[in-house]
Amino acid sequence: MEQTIAAISTPVGQGAIALLRMSGESSVDIAEKVFRSASGSVRELPQRVQVLGDVVDTEGNRIDQVLLTVFRAPASYTGEDTVEISSHGGILVTAAVLEALVEAGARPAEPGEFTQRAFLNGKMDLTQAEAVMDLIGARTSLALRAANRQLEGKLGLRVNLLREQLLAALAHLEAYIDFPEEGIDPDSSQSICERLIEVSTVARALIDTAEEGRILREGLIVVIAGLPNAGKSSLLNLLLGFDRAIVSNSAGTTRDTIEEMINIRGIPVRLVDTAGLRKAKEQVEREGVCRAKREVEGADLVLHVQDSSLDQGSQDDPVAFAGTDSAEVQRILVLNKVDLGIHPSWEEVEGVRISCVQQRGVESLREAIFNVAGLVGFDLGSEMIAVNARHRDCLERACRHTEKAVELLRAGESPEFVAIDLREALDAVGSIVGKVDTEELLGELFSSFCIGK
Ligand SMILES: Nc1nc2c(ncn2[C@@H]2O[C@H](COP(=O)(O)OP(=O)(O)OP(=O)(O)O)[C@@H](O)[C@H]2O)c(=O)[nH]1
Ligand SMILES: [Mg+2]
């Protein structure tokens, strides 16, 4: 029998109310031990109806007045008997209610354990379980929509179709394995190949959404870089809408990198302010410059800020910039301080002209950033499906083996060999939704969840 688990499902802190959850066969019995109510025994309570009562300690003293709801298996989130308790939202009071549940026989839940049980009880597939975390972590409306699509099972549906196609091809092949002397007739071989090519085409299209998936889940990495005093920190503050970074007219103000999330038309953007790039004399600033360069290397997009009131020729120390000009990183030249008048040397130069002080040009800059997101592969399509890195790895494995199977079939290899690759492909596709023996995978996956989810 699975142990009954309990957790505080809301964040630690003070709030009007908090929610505690319990799931497992003994949840109702445990609730019976700690809950006193005029509505009578918890065992006899109607399910999915909130009742008012007290949670009491072992001596019968009230810990808190709460609302309690019983969900009977299988009609609950986890598919098991579940009890939810809404207590007051204090740090001490929620801990005391949890302690009462544990004393009465529950075990504190591991991170993600409720969702893991929901998966194990067939309430959702793995992609949906992952979507729960995407939904909780979503920072923009686009990310939320994509998480909801996945939670609805849109990705699972696609993946299951791939599985069915592979299974059908394998079944077809098995028939020939039973009669090895006959070999695969050319027509069958052709139709199996066609089926498999379709599988790899669909899988590749899904792989192509991984970049969107990364951006939606982790954000587009936009690094603000340039010479000291160009106005990088001013730009960070302007895009953020509040004074996050110190701005001053002494060159070399910013040392450590400063990172904040912003939302540009639904795209989550991780905006990073960095130390001005120059040959720094002092050690702390040198370290800052090193960090700035590292950030630039890992960026999706660099906003190269320049002081456009100064002569272009006087800008950008080539030594300081060494190693930051990777051709793979997208760049936008941002010409700042236009309020001071643009120096003639910049007149012909293409770039987004802004003034942080006068808050001019911000919309054009947002537009330019949004367009770059499209260039690095942001195009969700109408279905809003975007796979994560784990899905991508599984799909790549599936493609490799499916394509290998096609090669073998075309070369007239015996069906046993082809079947080996097809089983590998099937295993890879199955592990996306969790339809394989995947204990290790599950442990790793659910440990990244919140406790109580
Ligand atoms: N006139 C004018 N001054 C600006 C503008 N943007 C920034 N400044 C000024 O330029 C100076 C440097 O701004 P910061 O934002 O600290 O520059 P930074 O690039 O972060 O500098 P470091 O952190 O030293 O590398 C400050 O005095 C700002 O007030 C602008 O658009 N117009
Ligand atoms: Mg700065």
Tab-separated table of C-alpha atoms and ligand atoms in Angstrom:
chain	number	residue	atom	x	y	z
A	1	MET	CA	0.000	0.000	0.000
A	2	GLU	CA	1.296	3.469	-0.887
A	3	GLN	CA	1.831	5.649	2.159
A	4	THR	CA	-0.393	8.620	2.666
A	5	ILE	CA	1.476	11.831	1.961
A	6	ALA	CA	0.851	15.343	3.227
A	7	ALA	CA	2.223	18.776	2.376
A	8	ILE	CA	1.631	22.476	2.582
A	9	SER	CA	0.800	23.253	-1.066
A	10	THR	CA	0.930	27.040	-0.898
A	11	PRO	CA	4.185	29.035	-0.609
A	12	VAL	CA	5.735	29.587	2.792
A	13	GLY	CA	4.844	33.012	4.118
A	14	GLN	CA	1.942	34.970	5.493
A	15	GLY	CA	-1.351	35.068	3.645
A	16	ALA	CA	-5.081	35.050	4.239
A	17	ILE	CA	-5.261	31.298	3.795
A	18	ALA	CA	-2.981	28.373	2.981
A	19	LEU	CA	-3.774	24.986	1.517
A	20	LEU	CA	-2.583	21.654	2.868
A	21	ARG	CA	-3.093	18.441	0.967
A	22	MET	CA	-3.094	14.809	1.862
A	23	SER	CA	-3.276	11.906	-0.563
A	24	GLY	CA	-3.434	8.149	-0.038
A	25	GLU	CA	-5.637	5.419	1.323
A	26	SER	CA	-5.468	6.625	4.917
A	27	SER	CA	-6.134	10.305	4.237
A	28	VAL	CA	-9.702	10.149	5.429
A	29	ASP	CA	-8.756	8.176	8.560
A	30	ILE	CA	-5.970	10.612	9.355
A	31	ALA	CA	-8.303	13.566	8.848
A	32	GLU	CA	-10.790	11.876	11.173
A	33	LYS	CA	-8.151	11.869	13.929
A	34	VAL	CA	-7.268	15.558	13.714
A	35	PHE	CA	-10.512	17.227	12.588
A	36	ARG	CA	-13.460	18.171	14.800
A	37	SER	CA	-16.619	19.504	13.254
A	38	ALA	CA	-20.295	19.992	13.933
A	39	SER	CA	-20.876	18.278	10.580
A	40	GLY	CA	-19.835	14.946	12.108
A	41	SER	CA	-17.332	12.258	11.199
A	42	VAL	CA	-15.007	12.909	8.229
A	43	ARG	CA	-15.772	9.390	6.967
A	44	GLU	CA	-19.397	10.337	6.539
A	45	LEU	CA	-18.844	13.753	5.009
A	46	PRO	CA	-20.158	14.254	1.505
A	47	GLN	CA	-17.220	14.482	-0.897
A	48	ARG	CA	-16.201	17.708	-2.618
A	49	VAL	CA	-18.070	19.798	-0.060
A	50	GLN	CA	-16.177	22.136	2.213
A	51	VAL	CA	-16.930	21.813	5.913
A	52	LEU	CA	-15.898	24.130	8.701
A	53	GLY	CA	-14.172	22.715	11.755
A	54	ASP	CA	-11.045	22.644	13.883
A	55	VAL	CA	-7.737	20.893	13.474
A	56	VAL	CA	-6.713	19.749	16.946
A	57	ASP	CA	-3.492	18.442	18.472
A	58	THR	CA	-3.137	15.131	20.319
A	59	GLU	CA	-4.515	16.695	23.495
A	60	GLY	CA	-7.568	17.997	21.700
A	61	ASN	CA	-6.442	21.649	21.695
A	62	ARG	CA	-7.403	23.673	18.679
A	63	ILE	CA	-4.529	24.488	16.292
A	64	ASP	CA	-6.627	26.357	13.762
A	65	GLN	CA	-10.107	26.747	12.411
A	66	VAL	CA	-10.118	25.353	8.879
A	67	LEU	CA	-12.209	24.300	5.905
A	68	LEU	CA	-11.827	20.663	4.941
A	69	THR	CA	-12.756	18.934	1.683
A	70	VAL	CA	-12.745	15.219	0.941
A	71	PHE	CA	-12.170	13.890	-2.580
A	72	ARG	CA	-12.785	10.164	-2.951
A	73	ALA	CA	-10.692	8.030	-5.320
A	74	PRO	CA	-10.570	8.047	-8.256
A	75	ALA	CA	-12.153	11.502	-8.628
A	76	SER	CA	-9.211	13.487	-7.293
A	77	TYR	CA	-6.030	15.100	-8.651
A	78	THR	CA	-3.904	12.090	-7.690
A	79	GLY	CA	-6.575	9.476	-8.319
A	80	GLU	CA	-6.345	8.477	-4.629
A	81	ASP	CA	-8.446	9.510	-1.646
A	82	THR	CA	-7.439	13.107	-1.032
A	83	VAL	CA	-8.178	15.592	1.724
A	84	GLU	CA	-7.603	19.309	1.336
A	85	ILE	CA	-7.423	21.630	4.290
A	86	SER	CA	-7.628	25.405	3.970
A	87	SER	CA	-6.042	26.829	7.080
A	88	HIS	CA	-5.073	30.360	7.975
A	89	GLY	CA	-1.959	31.378	6.089
A	90	GLY	CA	0.597	31.782	8.869
A	91	ILE	CA	4.018	30.166	8.830
A	92	LEU	CA	3.600	28.625	12.290
A	93	VAL	CA	-0.023	27.620	11.960
A	94	THR	CA	0.467	25.752	8.662
A	95	ALA	CA	3.500	23.956	10.052
A	96	ALA	CA	1.474	22.948	13.130
A	97	VAL	CA	-1.393	21.587	11.000
A	98	LEU	CA	1.094	19.612	8.907
A	99	GLU	CA	2.686	18.280	12.065
A	100	ALA	CA	-0.711	17.131	13.331
A	101	LEU	CA	-1.280	15.244	10.054
A	102	VAL	CA	2.152	13.633	10.289
A	103	GLU	CA	1.591	12.648	13.919
A	104	ALA	CA	-1.662	11.058	12.888
A	105	GLY	CA	0.097	8.875	10.310
A	106	ALA	CA	0.877	10.841	7.137
A	107	ARG	CA	4.368	11.209	5.702
A	108	PRO	CA	5.665	14.579	4.442
A	109	ALA	CA	5.517	14.552	0.644
A	110	GLU	CA	8.550	14.785	-1.599
A	111	PRO	CA	8.638	17.534	-4.274
A	112	GLY	CA	6.216	16.695	-7.091
A	113	GLU	CA	4.920	13.595	-5.349
A	114	PHE	CA	1.227	14.452	-5.777
A	115	THR	CA	1.684	14.883	-9.517
A	116	GLN	CA	3.837	11.762	-9.670
A	117	ARG	CA	0.964	9.825	-8.137
A	118	ALA	CA	-1.455	11.406	-10.595
A	119	PHE	CA	0.795	10.127	-13.382
A	120	LEU	CA	1.214	6.663	-11.850
A	121	ASN	CA	-2.543	6.389	-11.393
A	122	GLY	CA	-3.140	7.208	-15.051
A	123	LYS	CA	-4.620	10.670	-14.439
A	124	MET	CA	-2.175	12.275	-16.874
A	125	ASP	CA	0.787	11.384	-19.051
A	126	LEU	CA	4.307	12.658	-18.442
A	127	THR	CA	4.014	15.595	-20.812
A	128	GLN	CA	0.952	16.761	-18.886
A	129	ALA	CA	2.755	16.335	-15.569
A	130	GLU	CA	5.574	18.498	-16.914
A	131	ALA	CA	3.023	21.017	-18.157
A	132	VAL	CA	1.829	21.468	-14.564
A	133	MET	CA	5.277	22.812	-13.686
A	134	ASP	CA	5.421	24.890	-16.874
A	135	LEU	CA	2.091	26.403	-15.927
A	136	ILE	CA	3.258	27.223	-12.412
A	137	GLY	CA	6.476	28.730	-13.797
A	138	ALA	CA	4.871	30.619	-16.703
A	139	ARG	CA	5.789	34.305	-16.713
A	140	THR	CA	3.962	35.529	-19.787
A	141	SER	CA	0.594	34.912	-21.362
A	142	LEU	CA	2.223	33.045	-24.273
A	143	ALA	CA	4.084	30.715	-21.933
A	144	LEU	CA	0.845	30.139	-20.055
A	145	ARG	CA	-1.041	29.298	-23.230
A	146	ALA	CA	1.609	26.844	-24.368
A	147	ALA	CA	1.604	25.189	-20.925
A	148	ASN	CA	-2.178	24.895	-21.073
A	149	ARG	CA	-2.051	23.285	-24.513
A	150	GLN	CA	0.376	20.712	-23.199
A	151	LEU	CA	-1.717	20.190	-20.082
A	152	GLU	CA	-4.726	19.531	-22.286
A	153	GLY	CA	-2.709	16.687	-23.767
A	154	LYS	CA	-2.002	18.183	-27.219
A	155	LEU	CA	1.631	17.091	-27.195
A	156	GLY	CA	0.757	13.711	-25.689
A	157	LEU	CA	-1.726	13.162	-28.498
A	158	ARG	CA	0.880	13.834	-31.175
A	159	VAL	CA	3.391	11.586	-29.479
A	160	ASN	CA	0.854	8.794	-29.095
A	161	LEU	CA	0.143	8.960	-32.824
A	162	LEU	CA	3.864	8.491	-33.449
A	163	ARG	CA	3.851	5.523	-31.100
A	164	GLU	CA	0.910	3.950	-32.873
A	165	GLN	CA	2.597	4.361	-36.245
A	166	LEU	CA	5.772	2.734	-34.944
A	167	LEU	CA	3.800	-0.067	-33.313
A	168	ALA	CA	1.933	-0.735	-36.550
A	169	ALA	CA	5.199	-0.866	-38.484
A	170	LEU	CA	6.675	-3.201	-35.895
A	171	ALA	CA	3.626	-5.477	-35.957
A	172	HIS	CA	3.895	-5.650	-39.717
A	173	LEU	CA	7.518	-6.596	-39.425
A	174	GLU	CA	6.933	-9.201	-36.720
A	175	ALA	CA	4.815	-11.176	-39.163
A	176	TYR	CA	7.899	-11.566	-41.339
A	177	ILE	CA	10.114	-12.458	-38.407
A	178	ASP	CA	7.902	-15.506	-37.847
A	179	PHE	CA	8.554	-16.639	-41.422
A	180	PRO	CA	12.165	-15.671	-41.953
A	181	GLU	CA	12.704	-17.746	-45.064
A	182	GLU	CA	10.265	-15.623	-47.044
A	183	GLY	CA	11.883	-12.187	-46.629
A	184	ILE	CA	9.882	-8.960	-46.780
A	185	ASP	CA	8.027	-8.514	-50.048
A	186	PRO	CA	8.874	-5.239	-51.797
A	187	ASP	CA	5.376	-3.777	-51.492
A	188	SER	CA	5.244	-4.255	-47.738
A	189	SER	CA	8.750	-2.939	-47.359
A	190	GLN	CA	7.775	0.147	-49.308
A	191	SER	CA	4.677	0.813	-47.238
A	192	ILE	CA	6.543	0.323	-43.959
A	193	CYS	CA	9.207	2.753	-45.180
A	194	GLU	CA	6.588	5.348	-46.041
A	195	ARG	CA	5.036	5.029	-42.613
A	196	LEU	CA	8.427	5.416	-40.935
A	197	ILE	CA	9.382	8.431	-43.013
A	198	GLU	CA	6.159	10.068	-41.904
A	199	VAL	CA	7.064	9.325	-38.298
A	200	SER	CA	10.460	10.963	-38.624
A	201	THR	CA	8.998	13.976	-40.444
A	202	VAL	CA	6.484	14.607	-37.665
A	203	ALA	CA	9.148	14.005	-35.006
A	204	ARG	CA	11.520	16.466	-36.700
A	205	ALA	CA	8.792	19.098	-36.823
A	206	LEU	CA	8.326	18.649	-33.078
A	207	ILE	CA	12.090	18.877	-32.511
A	208	ASP	CA	12.000	22.203	-34.341
A	209	THR	CA	9.761	23.636	-31.618
A	210	ALA	CA	12.406	23.025	-28.935
A	211	GLU	CA	13.884	26.491	-29.356
A	212	GLU	CA	10.486	28.078	-28.690
A	213	GLY	CA	10.107	25.737	-25.760
A	214	ARG	CA	13.381	26.911	-24.268
A	215	ILE	CA	12.502	30.566	-24.731
A	216	LEU	CA	9.023	30.123	-23.257
A	217	ARG	CA	10.318	28.216	-20.255
A	218	GLU	CA	13.611	29.994	-19.611
A	219	GLY	CA	13.314	33.270	-21.486
A	220	LEU	CA	15.160	34.833	-24.426
A	221	ILE	CA	18.590	35.814	-23.105
A	222	VAL	CA	19.174	39.455	-23.960
A	223	VAL	CA	22.476	40.905	-22.784
A	224	ILE	CA	23.135	44.639	-22.623
A	225	ALA	CA	26.794	45.301	-23.416
A	226	GLY	CA	29.007	48.187	-24.430
A	227	LEU	CA	31.547	50.670	-23.190
A	228	PRO	CA	31.412	52.085	-19.667
A	229	ASN	CA	29.002	54.999	-19.337
A	230	ALA	CA	27.140	54.227	-22.576
A	231	GLY	CA	23.917	53.965	-20.562
A	232	LYS	CA	23.516	50.189	-20.209
A	233	SER	CA	22.164	50.270	-16.680
A	234	SER	CA	19.914	53.177	-17.626
A	235	LEU	CA	18.533	51.021	-20.429
A	236	LEU	CA	17.942	48.075	-18.091
A	237	ASN	CA	16.017	50.347	-15.736
A	238	LEU	CA	14.030	51.841	-18.585
A	239	LEU	CA	12.964	48.471	-19.992
A	240	LEU	CA	12.161	47.199	-16.497
A	241	GLY	CA	10.179	50.247	-15.524
A	242	PHE	CA	11.956	50.791	-12.203
A	243	ASP	CA	15.391	51.719	-10.894
A	244	ARG	CA	16.984	48.311	-10.461
A	245	ALA	CA	20.620	49.074	-11.288
A	246	ILE	CA	22.826	51.908	-10.054
A	247	VAL	CA	23.327	54.601	-12.678
A	248	SER	CA	26.116	57.138	-12.344
A	249	ASN	CA	28.326	59.235	-14.539
A	250	SER	CA	31.496	57.554	-13.318
A	251	ALA	CA	32.658	54.973	-15.815
A	252	GLY	CA	32.787	51.434	-14.428
A	253	THR	CA	29.767	51.691	-12.120
A	254	THR	CA	28.321	48.237	-12.832
A	255	ARG	CA	30.559	45.339	-11.799
A	256	ASP	CA	28.446	42.261	-11.297
A	257	THR	CA	25.886	41.183	-13.866
A	258	ILE	CA	22.301	42.085	-13.019
A	259	GLU	CA	19.487	39.950	-14.359
A	260	GLU	CA	15.749	40.600	-14.471
A	261	MET	CA	12.808	39.080	-16.342
A	262	ILE	CA	10.654	41.229	-18.580
A	263	ASN	CA	7.794	40.469	-20.926
A	264	ILE	CA	7.971	41.609	-24.532
A	265	ARG	CA	4.668	40.899	-26.259
A	266	GLY	CA	4.274	37.580	-24.510
A	267	ILE	CA	7.885	36.501	-24.919
A	268	PRO	CA	9.704	36.092	-21.610
A	269	VAL	CA	13.022	37.921	-21.801
A	270	ARG	CA	15.926	37.532	-19.397
A	271	LEU	CA	17.535	40.934	-19.498
A	272	VAL	CA	21.138	41.086	-18.304
A	273	ASP	CA	23.038	44.294	-17.524
A	274	THR	CA	26.817	43.944	-17.558
A	275	ALA	CA	29.979	45.809	-16.666
A	276	GLY	CA	31.253	48.219	-19.319
A	277	LEU	CA	33.771	46.545	-21.616
A	278	ARG	CA	37.192	48.095	-21.268
A	279	LYS	CA	40.703	47.151	-20.238
A	280	ALA	CA	40.050	47.365	-16.519
A	281	LYS	CA	42.922	48.135	-14.194
A	282	GLU	CA	41.316	47.181	-10.973
A	283	GLN	CA	40.679	43.545	-10.056
A	284	VAL	CA	36.965	43.726	-9.234
A	285	GLU	CA	36.215	45.546	-12.455
A	286	ARG	CA	38.346	43.054	-14.404
A	287	GLU	CA	36.246	40.230	-13.002
A	288	GLY	CA	33.138	42.203	-13.997
A	289	VAL	CA	34.417	42.504	-17.566
A	290	CYS	CA	35.120	38.738	-17.647
A	291	ARG	CA	31.556	38.076	-16.526
A	292	ALA	CA	30.216	40.480	-19.111
A	293	LYS	CA	32.050	38.603	-21.854
A	294	ARG	CA	30.731	35.268	-20.628
A	295	GLU	CA	27.192	36.619	-20.715
A	296	VAL	CA	27.674	37.935	-24.244
A	297	GLU	CA	28.854	34.511	-25.392
A	298	GLY	CA	25.775	32.791	-23.998
A	299	ALA	CA	23.284	35.383	-25.248
A	300	ASP	CA	20.504	34.944	-27.788
A	301	LEU	CA	20.711	38.650	-28.464
A	302	VAL	CA	23.164	41.405	-27.539
A	303	LEU	CA	22.012	44.990	-27.208
A	304	HIS	CA	25.192	46.837	-28.028
A	305	VAL	CA	24.772	50.250	-26.433
A	306	GLN	CA	26.768	53.200	-27.722
A	307	ASP	CA	26.850	56.843	-26.672
A	308	SER	CA	25.762	58.462	-29.934
A	309	SER	CA	26.669	61.955	-28.755
A	310	LEU	CA	30.340	61.014	-28.954
A	311	ASP	CA	32.497	60.486	-32.013
A	312	GLN	CA	32.219	56.917	-33.286
A	313	GLY	CA	35.955	56.752	-33.730
A	314	SER	CA	36.467	57.365	-30.018
A	315	GLN	CA	34.348	54.352	-29.055
A	316	ASP	CA	34.826	50.664	-28.523
A	317	ASP	CA	38.140	49.504	-27.287
A	318	PRO	CA	38.991	46.578	-29.585
A	319	VAL	CA	40.968	44.812	-26.856
A	320	ALA	CA	38.053	44.970	-24.449
A	321	PHE	CA	35.700	43.646	-27.102
A	322	ALA	CA	37.966	40.754	-28.086
A	323	GLY	CA	36.064	37.495	-28.018
A	324	THR	CA	32.623	39.096	-27.897
A	325	ASP	CA	31.938	39.239	-31.626
A	326	SER	CA	30.706	35.702	-32.241
A	327	ALA	CA	28.841	35.636	-35.531
A	328	GLU	CA	26.197	33.362	-34.056
A	329	VAL	CA	24.889	35.872	-31.567
A	330	GLN	CA	22.245	38.262	-32.836
A	331	ARG	CA	22.983	41.924	-32.240
A	332	ILE	CA	21.114	45.189	-32.169
A	333	LEU	CA	23.067	48.408	-32.147
A	334	VAL	CA	21.449	50.793	-29.683
A	335	LEU	CA	22.429	54.432	-30.142
A	336	ASN	CA	21.748	56.085	-26.804
A	337	LYS	CA	21.739	59.696	-25.563
A	338	VAL	CA	20.148	61.127	-28.727
A	339	ASP	CA	18.859	63.957	-26.504
A	340	LEU	CA	22.429	65.304	-26.460
A	341	GLY	CA	22.469	65.479	-30.258
A	342	ILE	CA	23.793	62.761	-32.521
A	343	HIS	CA	27.439	63.082	-33.498
A	344	PRO	CA	27.765	63.298	-37.326
A	345	SER	CA	29.853	60.111	-37.396
A	346	TRP	CA	26.707	58.094	-36.469
A	347	GLU	CA	24.381	59.612	-39.029
A	348	GLU	CA	24.628	56.831	-41.603
A	349	VAL	CA	24.793	54.038	-39.061
A	350	GLU	CA	21.867	51.657	-38.753
A	351	GLY	CA	20.674	51.200	-35.204
A	352	VAL	CA	17.850	51.881	-32.817
A	353	ARG	CA	18.067	55.460	-31.594
A	354	ILE	CA	17.011	56.011	-28.009
A	355	SER	CA	17.306	58.336	-25.090
A	356	CYS	CA	17.117	56.720	-21.688
A	357	VAL	CA	16.863	60.091	-20.003
A	358	GLN	CA	13.936	61.240	-22.147
A	359	GLN	CA	12.525	57.705	-22.435
A	360	ARG	CA	12.485	57.915	-26.224
A	361	GLY	CA	12.741	55.043	-28.691
A	362	VAL	CA	11.795	52.315	-26.225
A	363	GLU	CA	8.932	51.007	-28.359
A	364	SER	CA	11.151	50.643	-31.427
A	365	LEU	CA	13.649	48.774	-29.332
A	366	ARG	CA	10.992	46.413	-27.978
A	367	GLU	CA	9.833	45.832	-31.537
A	368	ALA	CA	13.387	45.052	-32.650
A	369	ILE	CA	13.844	42.590	-29.771
A	370	PHE	CA	10.553	40.913	-30.622
A	371	ASN	CA	11.635	40.552	-34.246
A	372	VAL	CA	14.910	38.951	-33.227
A	373	ALA	CA	12.977	36.386	-31.182
A	374	GLY	CA	11.359	35.437	-34.500
A	375	LEU	CA	14.794	35.139	-36.136
A	376	VAL	CA	16.152	32.774	-33.523
A	377	GLY	CA	13.215	30.520	-34.177
A	378	PHE	CA	10.226	31.835	-32.327
A	379	ASP	CA	7.182	30.762	-34.271
A	380	LEU	CA	4.773	28.693	-32.273
A	381	GLY	CA	2.214	28.177	-34.996
A	382	SER	CA	-1.457	27.900	-34.223
A	383	GLU	CA	-1.133	24.761	-32.131
A	384	MET	CA	1.148	26.338	-29.558
A	385	ILE	CA	3.115	23.152	-29.058
A	386	ALA	CA	6.671	23.645	-27.818
A	387	VAL	CA	8.688	20.677	-26.602
A	388	ASN	CA	11.210	20.844	-23.770
A	389	ALA	CA	14.825	19.627	-23.783
A	390	ARG	CA	13.872	16.168	-22.499
A	391	HIS	CA	11.263	15.705	-25.215
A	392	ARG	CA	13.742	16.918	-27.811
A	393	ASP	CA	16.372	14.376	-26.750
A	394	CYS	CA	13.831	11.546	-26.878
A	395	LEU	CA	12.580	12.683	-30.287
A	396	GLU	CA	16.104	12.884	-31.659
A	397	ARG	CA	16.769	9.328	-30.487
A	398	ALA	CA	13.500	8.215	-32.056
A	399	CYS	CA	14.402	9.885	-35.364
A	400	ARG	CA	17.852	8.344	-35.475
A	401	HIS	CA	16.472	4.846	-35.028
A	402	THR	CA	13.501	5.320	-37.337
A	403	GLU	CA	15.745	6.631	-40.084
A	404	LYS	CA	18.181	3.769	-39.505
A	405	ALA	CA	15.279	1.310	-39.827
A	406	VAL	CA	14.344	2.818	-43.192
A	407	GLU	CA	17.933	2.470	-44.368
A	408	LEU	CA	18.032	-1.178	-43.323
A	409	LEU	CA	14.715	-1.937	-44.990
A	410	ARG	CA	15.872	-0.346	-48.210
A	411	ALA	CA	19.082	-2.342	-48.084
A	412	GLY	CA	16.990	-5.502	-47.850
A	413	GLU	CA	18.226	-6.404	-44.359
A	414	SER	CA	16.389	-9.065	-42.421
A	415	PRO	CA	13.372	-7.946	-40.382
A	416	GLU	CA	15.009	-8.849	-37.061
A	417	PHE	CA	17.594	-6.125	-37.547
A	418	VAL	CA	15.025	-3.571	-38.552
A	419	ALA	CA	12.909	-4.490	-35.546
A	420	ILE	CA	15.780	-3.730	-33.150
A	421	ASP	CA	15.846	-0.103	-34.304
A	422	LEU	CA	12.100	0.178	-34.303
A	423	ARG	CA	11.958	-1.000	-30.699
A	424	GLU	CA	14.552	1.611	-29.768
A	425	ALA	CA	12.518	4.290	-31.519
A	426	LEU	CA	9.383	3.091	-29.760
A	427	ASP	CA	11.129	3.187	-26.419
A	428	ALA	CA	12.323	6.741	-27.074
A	429	VAL	CA	8.874	7.964	-28.067
A	430	GLY	CA	7.272	6.087	-25.181
A	431	SER	CA	9.515	7.760	-22.635
A	432	ILE	CA	8.180	11.172	-23.689
A	433	VAL	CA	4.724	10.313	-22.383
A	434	GLY	CA	5.938	7.792	-19.803
A	435	LYS	CA	4.857	4.593	-21.483
A	436	VAL	CA	7.984	2.602	-20.685
A	437	ASP	CA	9.712	1.294	-17.607
A	438	THR	CA	11.057	4.588	-16.385
A	439	GLU	CA	11.641	4.586	-12.654
A	440	GLU	CA	14.892	6.521	-12.886
A	441	LEU	CA	13.401	9.021	-15.294
A	442	LEU	CA	10.480	9.647	-12.957
A	443	GLY	CA	12.642	10.256	-9.919
A	444	GLU	CA	14.655	12.856	-11.766
A	445	LEU	CA	11.682	14.525	-13.369
A	446	PHE	CA	9.440	14.956	-10.347
A	447	SER	CA	12.221	16.038	-8.020
A	448	SER	CA	12.247	19.419	-9.786
A	449	PHE	CA	8.639	20.085	-8.740
A	450	CYS	CA	7.390	22.066	-5.758
A	451	ILE	CA	6.475	20.277	-2.581
A	452	GLY	CA	2.710	19.853	-2.390
A	453	LYS	CA	2.242	19.667	-6.161
B	1	LIG	N1	21.880	62.723	-21.594
B	1	LIG	C1	21.744	61.423	-21.400
B	1	LIG	N2	22.417	60.809	-20.436
B	1	LIG	C2	22.258	59.501	-20.254
B	1	LIG	C3	21.368	58.741	-21.061
B	1	LIG	N3	21.431	57.456	-20.632
B	1	LIG	C4	22.296	57.421	-19.606
B	1	LIG	N4	22.816	58.652	-19.370
B	1	LIG	C5	23.781	59.014	-18.359
B	1	LIG	O1	24.996	58.381	-18.629
B	1	LIG	C6	25.679	58.051	-17.421
B	1	LIG	C7	26.021	56.567	-17.414
B	1	LIG	O2	24.832	55.815	-17.364
B	1	LIG	P1	24.819	54.331	-16.881
B	1	LIG	O3	23.473	53.798	-17.192
B	1	LIG	O4	25.311	54.184	-15.504
B	1	LIG	O5	25.889	53.698	-17.889
B	1	LIG	P2	26.490	52.234	-17.950
B	1	LIG	O6	26.690	51.920	-19.376
B	1	LIG	O7	25.671	51.319	-17.145
B	1	LIG	O8	27.907	52.448	-17.264
B	1	LIG	P3	28.836	51.382	-16.513
B	1	LIG	O9	28.011	50.605	-15.562
B	1	LIG	O10	29.839	52.257	-15.845
B	1	LIG	O11	29.452	50.533	-17.572
B	1	LIG	C8	24.742	58.464	-16.294
B	1	LIG	O12	25.142	59.714	-15.821
B	1	LIG	C9	23.389	58.544	-16.964
B	1	LIG	O13	22.528	59.452	-16.347
B	1	LIG	C10	20.639	59.429	-22.079
B	1	LIG	O14	19.850	58.873	-22.822
B	1	LIG	N5	20.886	60.760	-22.208
B	2	MG	MG	26.076	50.161	-15.563
